[in-house]
Tab-separated table of C-alpha atoms in Angstrom:
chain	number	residue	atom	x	y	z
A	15	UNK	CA	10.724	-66.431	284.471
A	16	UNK	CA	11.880	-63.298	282.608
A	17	UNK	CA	10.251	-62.126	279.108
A	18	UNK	CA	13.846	-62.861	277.590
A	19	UNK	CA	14.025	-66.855	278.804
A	20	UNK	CA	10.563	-66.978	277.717
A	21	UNK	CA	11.938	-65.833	274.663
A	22	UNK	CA	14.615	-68.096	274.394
A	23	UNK	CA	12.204	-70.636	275.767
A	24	UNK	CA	10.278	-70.654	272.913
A	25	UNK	CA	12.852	-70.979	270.388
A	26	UNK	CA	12.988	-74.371	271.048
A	27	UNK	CA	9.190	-75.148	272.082
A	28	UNK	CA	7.459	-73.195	269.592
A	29	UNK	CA	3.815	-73.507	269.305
A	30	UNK	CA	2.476	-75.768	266.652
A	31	UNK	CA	0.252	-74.407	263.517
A	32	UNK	CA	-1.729	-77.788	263.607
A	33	UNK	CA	-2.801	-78.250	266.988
A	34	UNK	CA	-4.195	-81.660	268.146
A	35	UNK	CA	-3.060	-84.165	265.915
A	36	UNK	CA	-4.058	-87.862	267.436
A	37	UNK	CA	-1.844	-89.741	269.786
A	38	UNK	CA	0.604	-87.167	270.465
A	39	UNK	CA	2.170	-86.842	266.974
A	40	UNK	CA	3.623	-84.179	266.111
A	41	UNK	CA	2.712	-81.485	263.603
A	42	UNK	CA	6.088	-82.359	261.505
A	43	UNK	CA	7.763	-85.024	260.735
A	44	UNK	CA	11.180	-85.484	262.914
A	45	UNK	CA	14.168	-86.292	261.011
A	46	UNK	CA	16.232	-88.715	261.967
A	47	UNK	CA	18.873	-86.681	262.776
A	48	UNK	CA	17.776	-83.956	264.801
A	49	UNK	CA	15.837	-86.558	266.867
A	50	UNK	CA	19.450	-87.125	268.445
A	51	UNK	CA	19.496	-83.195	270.024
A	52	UNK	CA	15.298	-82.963	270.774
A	53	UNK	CA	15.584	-86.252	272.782
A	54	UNK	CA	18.809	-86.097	274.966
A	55	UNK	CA	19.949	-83.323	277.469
A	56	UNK	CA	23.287	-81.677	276.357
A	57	UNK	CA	25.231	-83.045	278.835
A	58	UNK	CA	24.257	-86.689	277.052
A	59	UNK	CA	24.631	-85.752	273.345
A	60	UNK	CA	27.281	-88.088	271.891
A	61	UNK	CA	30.643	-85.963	271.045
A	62	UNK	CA	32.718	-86.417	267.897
A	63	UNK	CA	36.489	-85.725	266.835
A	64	UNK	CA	37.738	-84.402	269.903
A	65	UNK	CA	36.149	-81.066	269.045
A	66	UNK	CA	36.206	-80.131	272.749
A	67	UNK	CA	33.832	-83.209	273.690
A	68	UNK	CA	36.286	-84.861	275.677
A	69	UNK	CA	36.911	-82.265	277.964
A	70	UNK	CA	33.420	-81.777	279.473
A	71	UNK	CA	33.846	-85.671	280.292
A	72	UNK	CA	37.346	-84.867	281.782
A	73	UNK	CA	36.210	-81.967	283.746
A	74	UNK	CA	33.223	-84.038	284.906
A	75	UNK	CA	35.112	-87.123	286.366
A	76	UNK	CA	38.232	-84.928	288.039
A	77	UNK	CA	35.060	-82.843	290.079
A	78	UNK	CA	34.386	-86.221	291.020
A	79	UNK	CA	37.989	-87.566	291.590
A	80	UNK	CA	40.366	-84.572	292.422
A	81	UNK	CA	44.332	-85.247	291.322
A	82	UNK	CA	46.977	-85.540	294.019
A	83	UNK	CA	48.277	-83.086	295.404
A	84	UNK	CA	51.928	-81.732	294.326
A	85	UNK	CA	53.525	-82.898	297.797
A	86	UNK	CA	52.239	-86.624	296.451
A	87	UNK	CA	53.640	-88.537	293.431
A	88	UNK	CA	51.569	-89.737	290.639
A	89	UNK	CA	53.578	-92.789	290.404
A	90	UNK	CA	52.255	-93.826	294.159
A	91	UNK	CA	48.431	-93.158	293.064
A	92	UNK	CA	46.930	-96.048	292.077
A	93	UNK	CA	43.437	-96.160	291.202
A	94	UNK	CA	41.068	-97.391	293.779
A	95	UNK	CA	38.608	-99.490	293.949
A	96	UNK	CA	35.618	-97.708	293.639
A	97	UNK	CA	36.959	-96.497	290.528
A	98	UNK	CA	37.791	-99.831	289.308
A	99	UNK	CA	34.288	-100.768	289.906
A	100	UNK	CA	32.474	-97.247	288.150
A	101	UNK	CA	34.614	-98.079	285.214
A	102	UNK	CA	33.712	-101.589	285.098
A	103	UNK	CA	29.638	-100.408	285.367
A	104	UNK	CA	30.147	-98.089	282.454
A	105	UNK	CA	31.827	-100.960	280.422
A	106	UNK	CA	28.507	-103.333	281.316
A	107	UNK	CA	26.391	-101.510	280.232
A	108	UNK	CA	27.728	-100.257	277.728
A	109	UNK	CA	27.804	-104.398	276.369
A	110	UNK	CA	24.131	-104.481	277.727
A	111	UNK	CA	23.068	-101.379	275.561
A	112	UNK	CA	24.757	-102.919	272.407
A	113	UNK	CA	23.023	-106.069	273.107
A	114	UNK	CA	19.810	-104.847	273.192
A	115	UNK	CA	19.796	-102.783	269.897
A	116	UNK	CA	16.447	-104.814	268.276
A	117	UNK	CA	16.874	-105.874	265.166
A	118	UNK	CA	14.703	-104.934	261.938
A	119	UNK	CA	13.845	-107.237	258.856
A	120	UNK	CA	16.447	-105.588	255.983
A	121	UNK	CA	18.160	-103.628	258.126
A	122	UNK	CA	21.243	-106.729	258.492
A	123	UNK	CA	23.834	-104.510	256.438
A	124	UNK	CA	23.436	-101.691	259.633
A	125	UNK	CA	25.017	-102.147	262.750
A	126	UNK	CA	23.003	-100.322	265.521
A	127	UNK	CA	24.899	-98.082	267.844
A	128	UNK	CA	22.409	-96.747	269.787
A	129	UNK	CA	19.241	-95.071	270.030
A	130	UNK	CA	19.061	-91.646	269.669
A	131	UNK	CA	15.150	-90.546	270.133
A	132	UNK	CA	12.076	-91.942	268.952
A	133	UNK	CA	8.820	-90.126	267.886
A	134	UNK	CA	5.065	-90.901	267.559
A	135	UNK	CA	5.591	-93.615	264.984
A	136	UNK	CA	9.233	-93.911	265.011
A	137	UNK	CA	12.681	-94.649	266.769
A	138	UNK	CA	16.039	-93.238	265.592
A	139	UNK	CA	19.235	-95.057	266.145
A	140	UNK	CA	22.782	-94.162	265.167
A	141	UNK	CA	24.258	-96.629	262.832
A	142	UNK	CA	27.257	-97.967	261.085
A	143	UNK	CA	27.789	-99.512	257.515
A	144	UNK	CA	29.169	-102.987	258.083
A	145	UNK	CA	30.363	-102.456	254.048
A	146	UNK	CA	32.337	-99.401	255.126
A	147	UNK	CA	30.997	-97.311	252.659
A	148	UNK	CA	29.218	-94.387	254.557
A	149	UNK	CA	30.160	-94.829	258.017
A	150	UNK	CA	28.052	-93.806	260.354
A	151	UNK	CA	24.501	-92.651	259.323
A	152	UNK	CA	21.457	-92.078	261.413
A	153	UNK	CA	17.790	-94.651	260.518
A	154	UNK	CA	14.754	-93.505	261.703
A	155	UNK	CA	12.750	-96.852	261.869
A	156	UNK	CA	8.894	-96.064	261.412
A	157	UNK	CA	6.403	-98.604	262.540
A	158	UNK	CA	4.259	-97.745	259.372
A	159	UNK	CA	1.591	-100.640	260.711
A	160	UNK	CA	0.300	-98.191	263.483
A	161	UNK	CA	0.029	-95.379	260.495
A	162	UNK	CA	-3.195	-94.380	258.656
A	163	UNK	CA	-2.818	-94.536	255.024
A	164	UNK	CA	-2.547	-90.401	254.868
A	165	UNK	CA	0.192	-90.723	257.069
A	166	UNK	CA	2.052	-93.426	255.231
A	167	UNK	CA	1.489	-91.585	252.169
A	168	UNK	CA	3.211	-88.330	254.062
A	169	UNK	CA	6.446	-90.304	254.382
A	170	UNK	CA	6.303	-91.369	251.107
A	171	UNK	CA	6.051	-88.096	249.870
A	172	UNK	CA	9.046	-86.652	252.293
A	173	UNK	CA	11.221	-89.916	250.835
A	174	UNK	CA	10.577	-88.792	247.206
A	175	UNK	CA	11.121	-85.089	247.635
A	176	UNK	CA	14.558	-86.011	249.219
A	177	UNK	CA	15.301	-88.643	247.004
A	178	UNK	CA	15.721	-85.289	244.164
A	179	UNK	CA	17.797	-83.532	246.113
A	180	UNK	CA	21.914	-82.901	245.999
A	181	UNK	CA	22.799	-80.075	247.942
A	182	UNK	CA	25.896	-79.586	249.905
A	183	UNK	CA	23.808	-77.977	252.200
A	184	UNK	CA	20.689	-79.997	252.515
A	185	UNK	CA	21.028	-83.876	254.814
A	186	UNK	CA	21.572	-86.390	251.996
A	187	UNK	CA	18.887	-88.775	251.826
A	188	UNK	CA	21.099	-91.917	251.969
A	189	UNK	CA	18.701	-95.037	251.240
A	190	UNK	CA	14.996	-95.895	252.188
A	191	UNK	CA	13.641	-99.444	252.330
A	192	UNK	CA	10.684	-101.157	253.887
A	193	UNK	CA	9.619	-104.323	255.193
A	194	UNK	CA	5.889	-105.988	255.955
A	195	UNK	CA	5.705	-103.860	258.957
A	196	UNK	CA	8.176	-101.011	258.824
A	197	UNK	CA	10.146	-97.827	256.665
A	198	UNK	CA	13.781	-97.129	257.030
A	199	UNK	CA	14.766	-93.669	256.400
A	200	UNK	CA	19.062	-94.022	256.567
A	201	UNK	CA	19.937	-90.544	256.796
A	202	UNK	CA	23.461	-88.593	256.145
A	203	UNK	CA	24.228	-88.055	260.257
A	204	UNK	CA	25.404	-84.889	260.856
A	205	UNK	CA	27.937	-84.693	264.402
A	206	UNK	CA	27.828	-81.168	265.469
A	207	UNK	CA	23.251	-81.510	266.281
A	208	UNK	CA	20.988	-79.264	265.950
A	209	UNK	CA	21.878	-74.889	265.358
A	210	UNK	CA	19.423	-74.007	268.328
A	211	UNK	CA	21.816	-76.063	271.211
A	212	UNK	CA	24.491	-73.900	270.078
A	213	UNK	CA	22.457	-70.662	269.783
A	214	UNK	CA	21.278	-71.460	273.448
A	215	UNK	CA	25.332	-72.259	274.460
A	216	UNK	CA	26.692	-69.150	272.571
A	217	UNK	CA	23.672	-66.880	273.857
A	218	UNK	CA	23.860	-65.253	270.465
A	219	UNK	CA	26.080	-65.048	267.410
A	220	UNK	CA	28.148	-62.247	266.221
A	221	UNK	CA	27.175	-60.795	263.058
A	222	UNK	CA	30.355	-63.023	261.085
A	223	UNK	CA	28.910	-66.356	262.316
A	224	UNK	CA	25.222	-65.330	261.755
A	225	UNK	CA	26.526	-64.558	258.280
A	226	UNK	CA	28.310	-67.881	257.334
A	227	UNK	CA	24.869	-69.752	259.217
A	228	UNK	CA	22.537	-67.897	257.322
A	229	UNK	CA	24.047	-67.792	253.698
A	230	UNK	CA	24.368	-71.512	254.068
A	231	UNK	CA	20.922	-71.965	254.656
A	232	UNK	CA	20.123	-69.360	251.644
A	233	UNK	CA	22.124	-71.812	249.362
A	234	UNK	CA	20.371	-74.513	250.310
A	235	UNK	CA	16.715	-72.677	249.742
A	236	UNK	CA	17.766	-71.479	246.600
A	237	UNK	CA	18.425	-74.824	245.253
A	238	UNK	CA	14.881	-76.061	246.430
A	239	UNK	CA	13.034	-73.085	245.041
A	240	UNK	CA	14.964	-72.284	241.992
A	241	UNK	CA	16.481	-76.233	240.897
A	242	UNK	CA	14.063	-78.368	242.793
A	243	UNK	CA	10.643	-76.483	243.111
A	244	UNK	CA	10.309	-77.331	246.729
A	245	UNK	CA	9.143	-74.804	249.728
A	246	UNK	CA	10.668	-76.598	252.539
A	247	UNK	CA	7.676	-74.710	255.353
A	248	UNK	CA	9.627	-75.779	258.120
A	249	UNK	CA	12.957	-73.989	258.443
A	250	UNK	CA	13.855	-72.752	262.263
A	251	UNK	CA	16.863	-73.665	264.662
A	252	UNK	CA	15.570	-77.096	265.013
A	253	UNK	CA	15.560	-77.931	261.377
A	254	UNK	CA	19.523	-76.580	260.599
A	255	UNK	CA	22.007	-79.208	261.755
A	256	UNK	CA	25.887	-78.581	261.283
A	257	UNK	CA	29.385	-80.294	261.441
A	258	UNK	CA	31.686	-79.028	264.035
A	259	UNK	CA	34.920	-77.688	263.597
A	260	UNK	CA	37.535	-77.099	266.356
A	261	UNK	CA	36.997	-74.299	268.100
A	262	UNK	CA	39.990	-71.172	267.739
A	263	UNK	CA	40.024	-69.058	271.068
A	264	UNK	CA	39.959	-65.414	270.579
A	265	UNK	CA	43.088	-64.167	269.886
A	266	UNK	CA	42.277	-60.288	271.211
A	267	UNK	CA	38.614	-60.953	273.694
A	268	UNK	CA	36.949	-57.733	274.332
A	269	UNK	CA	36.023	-56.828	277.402
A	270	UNK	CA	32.523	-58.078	278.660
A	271	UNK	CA	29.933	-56.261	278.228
A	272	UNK	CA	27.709	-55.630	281.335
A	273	UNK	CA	25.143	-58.301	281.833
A	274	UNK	CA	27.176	-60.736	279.521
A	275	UNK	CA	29.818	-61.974	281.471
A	276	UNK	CA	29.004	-65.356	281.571
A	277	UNK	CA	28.666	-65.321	277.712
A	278	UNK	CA	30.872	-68.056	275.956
A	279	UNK	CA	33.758	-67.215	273.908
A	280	UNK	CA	32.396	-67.511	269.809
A	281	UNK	CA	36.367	-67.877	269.207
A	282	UNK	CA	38.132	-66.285	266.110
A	283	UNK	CA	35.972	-66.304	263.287
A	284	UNK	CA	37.716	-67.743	259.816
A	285	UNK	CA	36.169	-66.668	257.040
A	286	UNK	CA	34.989	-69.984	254.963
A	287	UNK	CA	35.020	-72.182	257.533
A	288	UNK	CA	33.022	-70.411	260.928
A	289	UNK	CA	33.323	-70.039	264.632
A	290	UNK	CA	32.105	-71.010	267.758
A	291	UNK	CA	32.696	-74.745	266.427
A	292	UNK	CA	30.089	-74.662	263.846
A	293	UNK	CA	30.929	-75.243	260.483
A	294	UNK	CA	28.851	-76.320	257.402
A	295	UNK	CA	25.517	-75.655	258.118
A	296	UNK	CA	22.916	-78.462	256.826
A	297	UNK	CA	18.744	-78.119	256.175
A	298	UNK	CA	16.883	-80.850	257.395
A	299	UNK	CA	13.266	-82.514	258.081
A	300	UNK	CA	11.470	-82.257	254.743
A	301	UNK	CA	8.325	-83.928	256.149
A	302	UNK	CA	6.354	-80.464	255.993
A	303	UNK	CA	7.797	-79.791	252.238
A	304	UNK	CA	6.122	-79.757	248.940
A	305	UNK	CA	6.663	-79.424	245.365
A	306	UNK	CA	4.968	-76.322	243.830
A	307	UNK	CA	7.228	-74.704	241.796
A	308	UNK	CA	5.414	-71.270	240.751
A	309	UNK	CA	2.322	-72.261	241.965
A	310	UNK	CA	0.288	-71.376	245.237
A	311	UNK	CA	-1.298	-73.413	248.430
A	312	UNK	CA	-2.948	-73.001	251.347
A	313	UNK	CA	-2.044	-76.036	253.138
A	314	UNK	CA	-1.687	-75.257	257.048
A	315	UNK	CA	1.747	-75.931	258.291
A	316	UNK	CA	5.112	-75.083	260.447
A	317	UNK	CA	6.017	-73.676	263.976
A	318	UNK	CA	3.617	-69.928	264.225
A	319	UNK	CA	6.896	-68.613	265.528
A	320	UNK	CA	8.628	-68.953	262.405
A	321	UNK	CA	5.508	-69.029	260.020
A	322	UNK	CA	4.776	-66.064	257.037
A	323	UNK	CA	1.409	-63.689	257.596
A	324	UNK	CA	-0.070	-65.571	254.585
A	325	UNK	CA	-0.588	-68.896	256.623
A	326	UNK	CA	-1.900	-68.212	260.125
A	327	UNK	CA	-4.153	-66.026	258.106
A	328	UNK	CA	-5.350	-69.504	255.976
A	329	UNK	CA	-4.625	-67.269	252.634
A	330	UNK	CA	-2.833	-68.608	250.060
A	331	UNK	CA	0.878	-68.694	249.524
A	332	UNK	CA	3.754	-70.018	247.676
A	333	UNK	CA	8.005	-70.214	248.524
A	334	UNK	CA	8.153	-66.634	249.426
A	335	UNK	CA	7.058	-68.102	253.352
A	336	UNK	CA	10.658	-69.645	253.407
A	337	UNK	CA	12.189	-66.531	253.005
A	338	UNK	CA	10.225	-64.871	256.015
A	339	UNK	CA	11.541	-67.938	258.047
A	340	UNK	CA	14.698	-67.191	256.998
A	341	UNK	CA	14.181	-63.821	258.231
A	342	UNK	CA	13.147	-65.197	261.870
A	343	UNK	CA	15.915	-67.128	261.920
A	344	UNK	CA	18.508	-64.449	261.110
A	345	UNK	CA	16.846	-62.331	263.832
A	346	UNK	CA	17.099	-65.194	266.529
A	347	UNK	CA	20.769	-65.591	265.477
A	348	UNK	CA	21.928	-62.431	265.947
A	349	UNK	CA	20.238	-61.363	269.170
A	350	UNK	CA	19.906	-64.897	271.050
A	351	UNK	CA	15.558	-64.953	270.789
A	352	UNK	CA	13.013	-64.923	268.130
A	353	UNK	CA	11.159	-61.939	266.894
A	354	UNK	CA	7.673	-63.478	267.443
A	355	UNK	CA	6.937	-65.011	270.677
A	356	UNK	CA	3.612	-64.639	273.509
A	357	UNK	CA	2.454	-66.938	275.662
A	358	UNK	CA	-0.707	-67.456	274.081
A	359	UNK	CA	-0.886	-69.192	270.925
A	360	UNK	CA	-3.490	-67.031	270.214
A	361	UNK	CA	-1.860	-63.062	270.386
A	362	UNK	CA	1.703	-64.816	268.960
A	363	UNK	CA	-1.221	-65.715	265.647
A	364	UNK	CA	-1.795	-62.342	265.484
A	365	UNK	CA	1.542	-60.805	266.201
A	366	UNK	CA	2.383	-62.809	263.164
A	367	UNK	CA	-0.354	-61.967	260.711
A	368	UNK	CA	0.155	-57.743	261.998
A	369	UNK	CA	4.179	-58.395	261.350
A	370	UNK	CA	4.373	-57.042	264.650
A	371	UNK	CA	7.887	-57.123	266.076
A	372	UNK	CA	11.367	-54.764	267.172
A	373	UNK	CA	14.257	-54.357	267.243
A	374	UNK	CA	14.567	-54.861	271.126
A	375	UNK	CA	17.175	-52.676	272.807
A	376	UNK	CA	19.669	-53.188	274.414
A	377	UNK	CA	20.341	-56.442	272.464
A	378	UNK	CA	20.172	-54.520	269.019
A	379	UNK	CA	22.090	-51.764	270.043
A	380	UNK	CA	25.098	-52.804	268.704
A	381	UNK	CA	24.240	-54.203	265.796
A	382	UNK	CA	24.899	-52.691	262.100
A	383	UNK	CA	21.927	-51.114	260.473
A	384	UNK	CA	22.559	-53.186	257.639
A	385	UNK	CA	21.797	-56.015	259.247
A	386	UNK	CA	18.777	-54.881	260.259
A	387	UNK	CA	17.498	-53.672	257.277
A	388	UNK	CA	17.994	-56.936	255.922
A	389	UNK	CA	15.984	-58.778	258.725
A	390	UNK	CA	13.253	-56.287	257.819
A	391	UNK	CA	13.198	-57.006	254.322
A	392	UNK	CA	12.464	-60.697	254.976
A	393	UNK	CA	9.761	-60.204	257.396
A	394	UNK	CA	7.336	-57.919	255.337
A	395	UNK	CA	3.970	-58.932	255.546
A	396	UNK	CA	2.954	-58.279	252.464
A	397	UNK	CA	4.761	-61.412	250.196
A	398	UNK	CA	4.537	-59.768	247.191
A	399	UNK	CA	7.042	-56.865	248.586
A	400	UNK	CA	9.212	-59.358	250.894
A	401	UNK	CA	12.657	-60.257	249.805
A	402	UNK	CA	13.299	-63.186	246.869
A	403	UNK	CA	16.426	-65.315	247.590
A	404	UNK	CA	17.738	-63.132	244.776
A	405	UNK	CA	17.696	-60.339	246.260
A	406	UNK	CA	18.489	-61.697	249.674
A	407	UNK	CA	21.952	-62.850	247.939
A	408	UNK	CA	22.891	-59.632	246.469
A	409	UNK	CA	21.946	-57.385	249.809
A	410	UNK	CA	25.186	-55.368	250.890
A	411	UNK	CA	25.467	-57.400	254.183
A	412	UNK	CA	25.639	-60.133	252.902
A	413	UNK	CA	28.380	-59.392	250.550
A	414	UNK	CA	30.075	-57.234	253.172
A	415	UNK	CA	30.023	-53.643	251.200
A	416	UNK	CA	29.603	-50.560	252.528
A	417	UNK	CA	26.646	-49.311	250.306
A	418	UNK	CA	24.176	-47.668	251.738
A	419	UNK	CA	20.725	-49.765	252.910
A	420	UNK	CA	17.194	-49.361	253.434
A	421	UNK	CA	14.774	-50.549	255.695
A	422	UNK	CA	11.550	-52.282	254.552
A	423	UNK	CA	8.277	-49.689	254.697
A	424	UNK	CA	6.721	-51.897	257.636
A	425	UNK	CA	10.146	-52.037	259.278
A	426	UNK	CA	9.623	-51.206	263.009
A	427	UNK	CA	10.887	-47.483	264.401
């Protein structure tokens, strides 16, 4: 396997600050939502509004079943009966798998669709309002009877830190109930998955789409630092869902560049509203957050890949380590891989804690200083020198000026 797939490799498998936690669980708390993308291949993710899901399906079943020929009509094709019988077997079970959705003490206004993952203490089905009044949603259903009081008292603590929040982009916190043996989390269900399935599709993003992703994702961190007091701890790929858009095919495509010419068209990029199908961008999976408004912690916490200096090194630290995620995730948006990444949990710790990374060439060649610059201001070691949202915000790339820009004094050369 090459360094670069490892790369892109770990984007999605990370390696856990809190190794070893009992029975498998894992060191965050899965939102509902994202459950959906972590649990299913891509090929089985659900598809919404047409936004080019039908045509995989299509493309699929004529591999399978090739049209007639022009010499033949299409008024003396009739379908056989092998067909008659596969679409008959999808139609069964599709009754079976309705039939089977379990059903929870509380739960009787939700109709369950389907189930969409499940996690050490938890399964997460898509759902539908029998009142009409939010459509679908996504319920993660916790079995809080296998759960140690701590743990209990985690969830609690995610429910009531999400409960405060009203962010465009942030996943609304729709209702939470409980029974004798169980929690339901009924979560705003965002279509388009999770940002790292389309990072992995796209290869990388253009420096347009990286922009609209990661501004959204600013937004939403300065409303939990600034409004809320909360350092989320847990933002990466996994943790940014979106809502699709349709996708607009390039209207002048650029020759491919060597190496890339299996790369997916992003499309045309419209300002305000995205590319590549992705359009509002939504944080997610508060179950690593906490309230500290100006204070400081040293609670141990998040994927090492995307973590600040300040907490593999157990020293304290307060919302600044958002903003050096932020920085990791601009960097794995704009070249396709993250900055931090080894094999052994070990070196990638102290990778992390050195700030040790590059710009990798060839896959930075091409793109602006300015950006750059940026990503180097957000992944300075030292916290006290790193970027505030603030000043993220106001940085020329961001607002798309031409002023001149800096690189951070630990940038790499």
């Amino acid at each position: 396997m090459s360094t670069i797939q490892s790369l892109k490799n770990f984007i999605r498998h990370g390696k856990q600050a809190r190794a070893g936690t009992p029975h498998g669980e894992p060191t965050t708390n899965v939102t509902a939502v994202h459950v959906e993308r972590q649990r299913e291949p891509q090929s089985q993710q659900p598809q919404y509004a047409g936004f080019g899901g039908l045509d995989h399906t299509a493309a699929k079943y004529d591999q399978k079943h090739p049209q007639p020929s022009q010499q033949e009509s299409a008024a003396t094709v009739k379908p056989s009966r092998a067909h008659e019988q596969e679409i008959e077997q999808i139609v069964a079970e599709e009754k079976l798998n309705s039939s089977t959705m379990p059903s929870y003490p509380g739960l009787e206004r939700w109709i369950l669709l389907k189930k969409m993952g499940d996690g050490a203490f938890s399964n997460v089905y898509r759902a539908r309002d029998s009142t009409g009044k939010y459509g679908e949603v996504a319920i993660k259903v916790v079995r809080k009877f296998e759960m140690s009081a701590k743990q209990r008292a985690n969830i609690l603590k995610e429910v009531q830190i999400m409960r405060q929040l009203d962010h465009p982009n942030i996943v609304k916190l729709i209702e939470f109930s409980e029974s004798r043996q169980f929690y339901y989390i009924v979560l705003e269900l965002c279509p388009g998955g999770e940002l790292f399935h389309q990072i992995v599709r796209l290869t990388y993003f253009s420096e347009n789409l990286s922009r609209h992703v990661i501004v959204q994702v600013a937004k939403a961190i300065e409303y939990l630092h600034e409004t809320s007091g909360v350092v989320h701890r847990d933002i990466k790929p996994e943790n940014l869902l979106f809502y699709s858009i349709p996708h607009v095919p390039t209207k002048n495509p650029k020759p491919p560049v060597p190496g890339e010419e299996d790369k997916v068209d992003e499309g045309e990029f419209i300002p305000g509203v995205g590319a590549g199908g992705i359009g509002t961008i939504k944080v997610a999976d508060f179950g690593l957050s906490k309230v500290i408004w100006d204070s400081e912690t040293m609670t141990p916490c998040g994927t090492v890949g995307y973590t600040a200096p300040e907490i593999v090194k157990d020293e304290k630290y307060s919302k600044s380590v958002d903003m050096w995620a932020l920085g990791c995730v601009l960097y794995t948006l704009l070249c396709g891989f993250p900055p931090f990444y080894d094999e052994s949990i070990q070196t990638l710790t102290e990778k992390v804690a050195r700030g040790q990374y590059t710009f990798l060439s060839p896959w930075w060649d091409d793109i602006s200083k300015s950006a750059q610059d940026l990503v180097s201001h957000l992944l300075t070691v030292d916290p006290e020198k790193r970027y505030t949202i603030r000043e993220f915000l106001n940085h020329p790339w961001i607002r798309q000026t031409n002023e001149e820009t800096h690189a951070a004094e630990d940038a790499p050369h």
